[in-house]
mmCIF file of C-alpha atoms in Angstrom:
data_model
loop_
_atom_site.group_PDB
_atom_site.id
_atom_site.type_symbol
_atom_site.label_atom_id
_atom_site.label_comp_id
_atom_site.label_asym_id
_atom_site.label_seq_id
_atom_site.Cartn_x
_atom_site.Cartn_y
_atom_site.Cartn_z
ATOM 1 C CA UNK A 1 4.505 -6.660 13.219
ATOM 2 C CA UNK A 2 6.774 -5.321 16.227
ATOM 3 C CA UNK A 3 5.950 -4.747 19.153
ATOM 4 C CA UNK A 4 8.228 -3.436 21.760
ATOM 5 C CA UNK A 5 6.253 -0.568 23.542
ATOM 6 C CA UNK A 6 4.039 -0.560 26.695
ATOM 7 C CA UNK A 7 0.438 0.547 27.447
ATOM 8 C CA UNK A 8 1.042 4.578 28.256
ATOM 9 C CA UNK A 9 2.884 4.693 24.845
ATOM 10 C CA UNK A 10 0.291 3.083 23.112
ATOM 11 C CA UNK A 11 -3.040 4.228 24.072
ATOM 12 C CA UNK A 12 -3.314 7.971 23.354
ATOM 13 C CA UNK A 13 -1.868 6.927 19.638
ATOM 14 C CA UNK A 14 -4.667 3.959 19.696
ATOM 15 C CA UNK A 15 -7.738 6.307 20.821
ATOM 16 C CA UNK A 16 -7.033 8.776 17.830
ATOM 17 C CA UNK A 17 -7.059 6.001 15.552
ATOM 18 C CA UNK A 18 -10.325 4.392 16.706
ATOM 19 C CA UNK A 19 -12.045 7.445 16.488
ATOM 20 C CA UNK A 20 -10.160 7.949 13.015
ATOM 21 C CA UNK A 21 -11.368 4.482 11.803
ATOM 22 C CA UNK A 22 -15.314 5.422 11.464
ATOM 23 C CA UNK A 23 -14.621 8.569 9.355
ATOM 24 C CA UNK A 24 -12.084 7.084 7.301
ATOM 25 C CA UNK A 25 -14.884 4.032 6.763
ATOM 26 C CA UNK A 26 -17.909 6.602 5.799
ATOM 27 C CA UNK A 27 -15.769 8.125 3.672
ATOM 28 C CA UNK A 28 -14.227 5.172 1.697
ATOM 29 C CA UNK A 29 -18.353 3.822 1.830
ATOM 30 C CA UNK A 30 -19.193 7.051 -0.110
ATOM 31 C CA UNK A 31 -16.255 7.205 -2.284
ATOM 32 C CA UNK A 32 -16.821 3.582 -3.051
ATOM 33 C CA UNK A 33 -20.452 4.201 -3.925
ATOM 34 C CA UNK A 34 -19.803 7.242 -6.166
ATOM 35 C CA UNK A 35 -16.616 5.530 -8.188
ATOM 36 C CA UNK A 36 -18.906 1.993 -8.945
ATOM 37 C CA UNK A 37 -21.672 4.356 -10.545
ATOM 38 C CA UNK A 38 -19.460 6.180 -12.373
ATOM 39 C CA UNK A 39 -17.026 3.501 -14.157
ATOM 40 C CA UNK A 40 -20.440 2.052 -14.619
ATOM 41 C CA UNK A 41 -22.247 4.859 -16.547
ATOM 42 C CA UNK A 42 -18.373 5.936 -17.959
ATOM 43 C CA UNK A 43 -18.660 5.331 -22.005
ATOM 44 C CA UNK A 44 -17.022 2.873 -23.643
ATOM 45 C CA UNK A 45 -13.361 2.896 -25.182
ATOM 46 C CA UNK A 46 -13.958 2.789 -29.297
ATOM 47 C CA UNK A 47 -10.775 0.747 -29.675
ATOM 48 C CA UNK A 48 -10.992 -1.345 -26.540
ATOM 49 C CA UNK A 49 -14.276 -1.579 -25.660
ATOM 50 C CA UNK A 50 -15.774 -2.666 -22.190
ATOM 51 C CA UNK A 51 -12.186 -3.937 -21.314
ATOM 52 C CA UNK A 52 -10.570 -0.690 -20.854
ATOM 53 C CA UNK A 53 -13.063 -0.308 -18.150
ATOM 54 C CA UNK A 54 -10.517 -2.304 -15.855
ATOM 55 C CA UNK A 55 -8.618 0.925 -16.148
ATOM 56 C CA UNK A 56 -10.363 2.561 -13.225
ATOM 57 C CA UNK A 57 -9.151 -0.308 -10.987
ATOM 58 C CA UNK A 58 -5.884 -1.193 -12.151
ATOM 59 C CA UNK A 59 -4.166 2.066 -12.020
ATOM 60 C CA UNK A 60 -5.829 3.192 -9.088
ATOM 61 C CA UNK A 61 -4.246 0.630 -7.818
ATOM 62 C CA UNK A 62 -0.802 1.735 -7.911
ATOM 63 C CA UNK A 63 -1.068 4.750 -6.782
ATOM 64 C CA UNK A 64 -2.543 3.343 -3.715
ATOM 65 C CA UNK A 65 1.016 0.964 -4.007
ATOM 66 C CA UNK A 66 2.929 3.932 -4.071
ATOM 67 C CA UNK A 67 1.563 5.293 -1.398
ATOM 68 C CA UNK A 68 1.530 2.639 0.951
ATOM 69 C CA UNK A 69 5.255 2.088 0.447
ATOM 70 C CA UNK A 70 5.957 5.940 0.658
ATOM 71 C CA UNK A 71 4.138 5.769 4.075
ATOM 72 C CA UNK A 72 6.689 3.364 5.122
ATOM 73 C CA UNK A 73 9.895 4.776 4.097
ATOM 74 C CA UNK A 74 8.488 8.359 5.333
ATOM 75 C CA UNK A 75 7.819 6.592 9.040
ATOM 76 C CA UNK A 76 11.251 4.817 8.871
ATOM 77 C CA UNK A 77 12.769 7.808 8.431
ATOM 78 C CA UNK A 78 10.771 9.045 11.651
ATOM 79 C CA UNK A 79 11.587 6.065 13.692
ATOM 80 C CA UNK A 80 15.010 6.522 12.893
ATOM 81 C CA UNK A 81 15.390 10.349 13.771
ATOM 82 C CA UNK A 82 12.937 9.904 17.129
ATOM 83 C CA UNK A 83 13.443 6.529 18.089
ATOM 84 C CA UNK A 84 9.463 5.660 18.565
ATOM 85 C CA UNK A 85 7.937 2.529 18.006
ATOM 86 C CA UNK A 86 4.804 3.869 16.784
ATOM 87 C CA UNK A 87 6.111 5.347 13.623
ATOM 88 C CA UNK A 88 7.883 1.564 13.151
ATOM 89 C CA UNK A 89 4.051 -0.263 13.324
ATOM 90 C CA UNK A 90 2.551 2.385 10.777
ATOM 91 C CA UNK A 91 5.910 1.712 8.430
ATOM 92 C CA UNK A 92 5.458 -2.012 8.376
ATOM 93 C CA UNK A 93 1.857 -1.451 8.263
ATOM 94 C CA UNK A 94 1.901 0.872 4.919
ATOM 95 C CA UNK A 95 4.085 -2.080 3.536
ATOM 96 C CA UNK A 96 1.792 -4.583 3.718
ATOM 97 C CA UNK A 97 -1.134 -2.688 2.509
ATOM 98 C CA UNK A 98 0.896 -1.410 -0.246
ATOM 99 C CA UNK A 99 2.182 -5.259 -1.372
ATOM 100 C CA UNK A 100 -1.563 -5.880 -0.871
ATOM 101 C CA UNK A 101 -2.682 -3.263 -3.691
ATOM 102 C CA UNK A 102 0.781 -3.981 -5.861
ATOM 103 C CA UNK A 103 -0.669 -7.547 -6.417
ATOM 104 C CA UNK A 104 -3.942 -6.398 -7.395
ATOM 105 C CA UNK A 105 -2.414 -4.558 -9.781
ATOM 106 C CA UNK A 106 0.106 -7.126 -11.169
ATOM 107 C CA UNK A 107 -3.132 -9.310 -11.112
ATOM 108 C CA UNK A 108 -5.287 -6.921 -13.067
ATOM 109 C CA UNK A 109 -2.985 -5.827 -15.132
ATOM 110 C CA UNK A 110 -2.739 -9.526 -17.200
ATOM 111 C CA UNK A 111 -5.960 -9.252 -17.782
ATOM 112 C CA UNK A 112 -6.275 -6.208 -19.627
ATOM 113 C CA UNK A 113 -3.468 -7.425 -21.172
ATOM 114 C CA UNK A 114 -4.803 -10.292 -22.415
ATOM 115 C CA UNK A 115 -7.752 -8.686 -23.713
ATOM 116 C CA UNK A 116 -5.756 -5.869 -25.165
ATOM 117 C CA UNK A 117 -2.547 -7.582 -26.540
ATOM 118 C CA UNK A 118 -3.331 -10.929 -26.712
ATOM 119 C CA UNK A 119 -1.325 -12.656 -23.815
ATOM 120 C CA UNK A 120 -0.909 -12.339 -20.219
ATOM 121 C CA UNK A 121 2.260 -10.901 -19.907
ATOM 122 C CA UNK A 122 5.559 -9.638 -21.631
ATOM 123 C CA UNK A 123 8.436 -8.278 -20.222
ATOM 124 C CA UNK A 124 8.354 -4.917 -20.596
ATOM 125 C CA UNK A 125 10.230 -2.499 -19.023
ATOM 126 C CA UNK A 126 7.499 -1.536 -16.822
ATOM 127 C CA UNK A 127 6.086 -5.407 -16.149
ATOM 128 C CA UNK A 128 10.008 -5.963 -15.035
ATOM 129 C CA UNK A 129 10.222 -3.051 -12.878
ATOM 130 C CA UNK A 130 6.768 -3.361 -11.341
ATOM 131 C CA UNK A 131 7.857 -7.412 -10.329
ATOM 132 C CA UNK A 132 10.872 -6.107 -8.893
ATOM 133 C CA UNK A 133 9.170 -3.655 -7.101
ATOM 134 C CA UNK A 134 6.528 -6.460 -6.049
ATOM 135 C CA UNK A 135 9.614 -8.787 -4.959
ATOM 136 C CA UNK A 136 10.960 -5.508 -2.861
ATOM 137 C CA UNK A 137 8.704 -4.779 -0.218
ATOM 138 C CA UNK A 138 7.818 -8.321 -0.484
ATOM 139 C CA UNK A 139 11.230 -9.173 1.101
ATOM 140 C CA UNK A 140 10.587 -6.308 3.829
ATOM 141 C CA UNK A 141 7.709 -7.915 4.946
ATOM 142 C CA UNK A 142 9.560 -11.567 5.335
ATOM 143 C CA UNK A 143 12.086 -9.932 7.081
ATOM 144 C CA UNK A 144 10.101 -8.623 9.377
ATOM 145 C CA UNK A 145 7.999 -11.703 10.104
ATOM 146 C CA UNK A 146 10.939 -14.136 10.258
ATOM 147 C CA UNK A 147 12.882 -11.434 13.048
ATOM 148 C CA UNK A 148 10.128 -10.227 15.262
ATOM 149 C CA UNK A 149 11.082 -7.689 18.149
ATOM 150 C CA UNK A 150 14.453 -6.961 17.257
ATOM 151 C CA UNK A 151 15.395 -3.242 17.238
ATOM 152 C CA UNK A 152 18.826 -3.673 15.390
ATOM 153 C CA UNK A 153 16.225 -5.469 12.335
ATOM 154 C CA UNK A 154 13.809 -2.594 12.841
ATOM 155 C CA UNK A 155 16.412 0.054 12.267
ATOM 156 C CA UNK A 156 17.833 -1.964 9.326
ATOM 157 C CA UNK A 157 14.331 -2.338 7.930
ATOM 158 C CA UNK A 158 13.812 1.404 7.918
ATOM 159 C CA UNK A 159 16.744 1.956 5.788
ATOM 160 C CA UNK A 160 15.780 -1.018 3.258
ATOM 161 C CA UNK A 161 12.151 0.935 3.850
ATOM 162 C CA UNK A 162 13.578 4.650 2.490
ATOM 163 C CA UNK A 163 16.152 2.620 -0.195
ATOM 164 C CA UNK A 164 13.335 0.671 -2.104
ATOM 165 C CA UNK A 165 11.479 3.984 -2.357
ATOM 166 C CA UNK A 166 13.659 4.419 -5.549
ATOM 167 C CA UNK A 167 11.946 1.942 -7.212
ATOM 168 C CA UNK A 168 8.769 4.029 -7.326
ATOM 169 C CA UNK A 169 10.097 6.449 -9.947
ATOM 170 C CA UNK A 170 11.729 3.522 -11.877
ATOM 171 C CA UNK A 171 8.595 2.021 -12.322
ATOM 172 C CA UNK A 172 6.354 5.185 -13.180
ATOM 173 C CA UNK A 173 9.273 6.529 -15.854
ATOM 174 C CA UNK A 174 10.355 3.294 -17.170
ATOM 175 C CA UNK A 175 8.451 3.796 -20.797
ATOM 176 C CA UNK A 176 10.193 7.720 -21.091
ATOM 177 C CA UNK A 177 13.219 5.582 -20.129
ATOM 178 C CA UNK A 178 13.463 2.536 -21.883
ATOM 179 C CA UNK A 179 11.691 4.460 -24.907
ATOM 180 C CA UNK A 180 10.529 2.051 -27.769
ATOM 181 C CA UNK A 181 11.297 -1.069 -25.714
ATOM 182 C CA UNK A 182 8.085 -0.733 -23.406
ATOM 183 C CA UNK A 183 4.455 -1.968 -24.628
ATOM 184 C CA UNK A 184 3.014 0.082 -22.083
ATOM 185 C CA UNK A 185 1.135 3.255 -23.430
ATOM 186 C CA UNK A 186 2.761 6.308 -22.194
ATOM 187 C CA UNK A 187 1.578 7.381 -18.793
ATOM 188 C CA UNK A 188 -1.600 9.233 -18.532
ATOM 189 C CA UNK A 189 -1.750 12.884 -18.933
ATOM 190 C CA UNK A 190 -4.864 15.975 -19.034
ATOM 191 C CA UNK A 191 -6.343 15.429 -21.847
ATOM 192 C CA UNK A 192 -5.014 11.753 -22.076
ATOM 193 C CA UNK A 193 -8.614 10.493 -21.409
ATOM 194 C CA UNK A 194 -11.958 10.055 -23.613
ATOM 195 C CA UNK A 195 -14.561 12.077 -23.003
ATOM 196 C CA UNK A 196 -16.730 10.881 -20.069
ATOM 197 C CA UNK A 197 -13.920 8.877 -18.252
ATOM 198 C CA UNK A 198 -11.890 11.632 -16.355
ATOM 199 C CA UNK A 199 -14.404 11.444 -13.410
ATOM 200 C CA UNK A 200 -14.693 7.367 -13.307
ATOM 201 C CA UNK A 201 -10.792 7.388 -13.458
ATOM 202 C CA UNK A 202 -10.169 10.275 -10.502
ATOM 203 C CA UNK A 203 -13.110 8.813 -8.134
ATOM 204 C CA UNK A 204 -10.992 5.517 -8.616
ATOM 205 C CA UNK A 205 -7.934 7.078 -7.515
ATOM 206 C CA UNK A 206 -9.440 8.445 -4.742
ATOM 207 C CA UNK A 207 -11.341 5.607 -3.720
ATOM 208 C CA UNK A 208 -8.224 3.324 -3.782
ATOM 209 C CA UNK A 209 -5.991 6.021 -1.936
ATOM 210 C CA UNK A 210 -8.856 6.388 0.966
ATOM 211 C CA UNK A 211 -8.821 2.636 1.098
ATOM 212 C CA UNK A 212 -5.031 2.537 1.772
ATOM 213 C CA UNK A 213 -5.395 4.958 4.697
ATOM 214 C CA UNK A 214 -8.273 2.966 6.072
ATOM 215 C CA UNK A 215 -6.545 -0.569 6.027
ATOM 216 C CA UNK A 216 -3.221 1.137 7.427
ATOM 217 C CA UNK A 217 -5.723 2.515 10.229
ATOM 218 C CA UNK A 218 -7.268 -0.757 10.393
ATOM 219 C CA UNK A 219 -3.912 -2.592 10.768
ATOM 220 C CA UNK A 220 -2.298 -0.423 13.474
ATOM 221 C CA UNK A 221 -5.354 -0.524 15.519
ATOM 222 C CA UNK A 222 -4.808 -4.321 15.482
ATOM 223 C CA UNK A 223 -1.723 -4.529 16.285
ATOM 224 C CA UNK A 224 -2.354 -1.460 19.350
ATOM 225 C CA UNK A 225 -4.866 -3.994 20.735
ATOM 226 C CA UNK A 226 -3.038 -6.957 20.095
ATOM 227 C CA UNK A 227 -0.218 -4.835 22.273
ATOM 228 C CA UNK A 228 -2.399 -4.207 25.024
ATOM 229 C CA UNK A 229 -3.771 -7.350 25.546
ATOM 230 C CA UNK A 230 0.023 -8.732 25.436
ATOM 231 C CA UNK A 231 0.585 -6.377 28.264
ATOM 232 C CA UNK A 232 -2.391 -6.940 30.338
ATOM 233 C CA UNK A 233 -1.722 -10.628 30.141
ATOM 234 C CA UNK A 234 2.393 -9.908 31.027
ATOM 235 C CA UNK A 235 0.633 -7.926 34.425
ATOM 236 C CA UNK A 236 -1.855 -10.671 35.057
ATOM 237 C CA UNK A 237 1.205 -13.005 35.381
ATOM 238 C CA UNK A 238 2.801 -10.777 37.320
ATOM 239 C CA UNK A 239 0.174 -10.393 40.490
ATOM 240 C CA UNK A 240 -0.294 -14.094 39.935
ATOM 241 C CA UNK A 241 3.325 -14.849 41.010
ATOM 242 C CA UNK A 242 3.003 -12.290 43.785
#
């Protein structure tokens, strides 16, 4: 991450999010709790059987993606129009969460596949789009790493932030758009679901999306602390060479 800010910008942003960080962790605790028991108890698919179960965690899962990377094209935007580095950490922090939950679900997804179709992977239309996707915000992240505290790479980073949004819609249409060509099933709608597995599914969402918040939370705090110290350290040298 960035970090190009000192301690009066950072603190009252830093307070709100540690007292942020135990609510968001009850409620992800509880939401946790409540989704296990019910993908548990949730009956079992009459085609699939107990393999669809990986249903409530794989999809989940990209909404949670989606999320994560709309976070940081929504704060690049900010940083852009107001110039503040604290919209810039929660940007790059919403990527990396997001690339965190788009590999779970590039790595969950094989293996319903393989219990489901018979291999690992085929290149769909949506397995194609979802890689590039992957590979996207993948590439924001290296470029942040490899060009640490530049604001020209910042700025830049926003933009490639709000462009690679486009690939969200891409991904979630590509079986309406590519038609017969996907092996996908078509995207879930009401009424889509069994009996008995719209609960499991929703509590899944909503654990996964309360997750994302808390990790973002998690990861700006770090890097607010990891600021502070940098600064206390930069003062401590200071009144040394005094």
């Amino acid at each position: 991450m960035t970090a190009r800010v000192s301690d009066h910008e950072t603190q009252p942003k830093a307070s709100g999010i540690r007292r942020a960080l135990p609510v968001s962790g009850a409620l992800l605790a509880v939401s946790t709790a409540a989704w296990a028991y019910l993908a548990y108890s949730a009956p079992l698919d009459s085609v699939q059987g107990l393999i669809q179960k990986i249903l409530y965690v794989h999809v989940p899962c990209w909404f949670a993606a989606y999320a994560g990377f709309a976070l940081t094209a929504a704060c690049g935007a900010l940083y852009l129009w107001k110039n503040d580095e604290r919209y810039d950490r929660v940007a790059i922090a919403g990527a990396e969460v997001g690339v965190l939950f788009c590999t779970l679900g590039l790595v969950t997804g094989p293996i319903w596949a393989k219990g489901t179709w018979g291999h690992w992977w085929a290149w769909d239309p949506r397995l194609t789009v979802t890689l590039l996707l992957w590979f996207i915000y993948l590439a924001y992240l290296l470029l942040r790493s490899f060009t640490e505290g530049s604001t020209r790479t910042a700025r830049f980073a926003s933009v490639y932030g709000i462009a690679g949004l486009a690939a969200i819609p891409l991904n979630y249409f590509a079986i309406e758009l590519f038609g017969g060509a996907a092996m996908h099933p078509d995207n879930l709608q009401r009424g889509s679901l069994g009996a008995g597995m719209g609960w499991p599914f929703a509590t899944g969402v909503l654990t996964a999306l309360l997750a994302m918040v808390h990790l973002v939370l998690l990861r700006v705090d770090l890097e607010n602390r990891r600021i502070a110290a940098s600064s206390s350290a930069a003062r401590w040298d200071r009144d040394e060479d005094f």
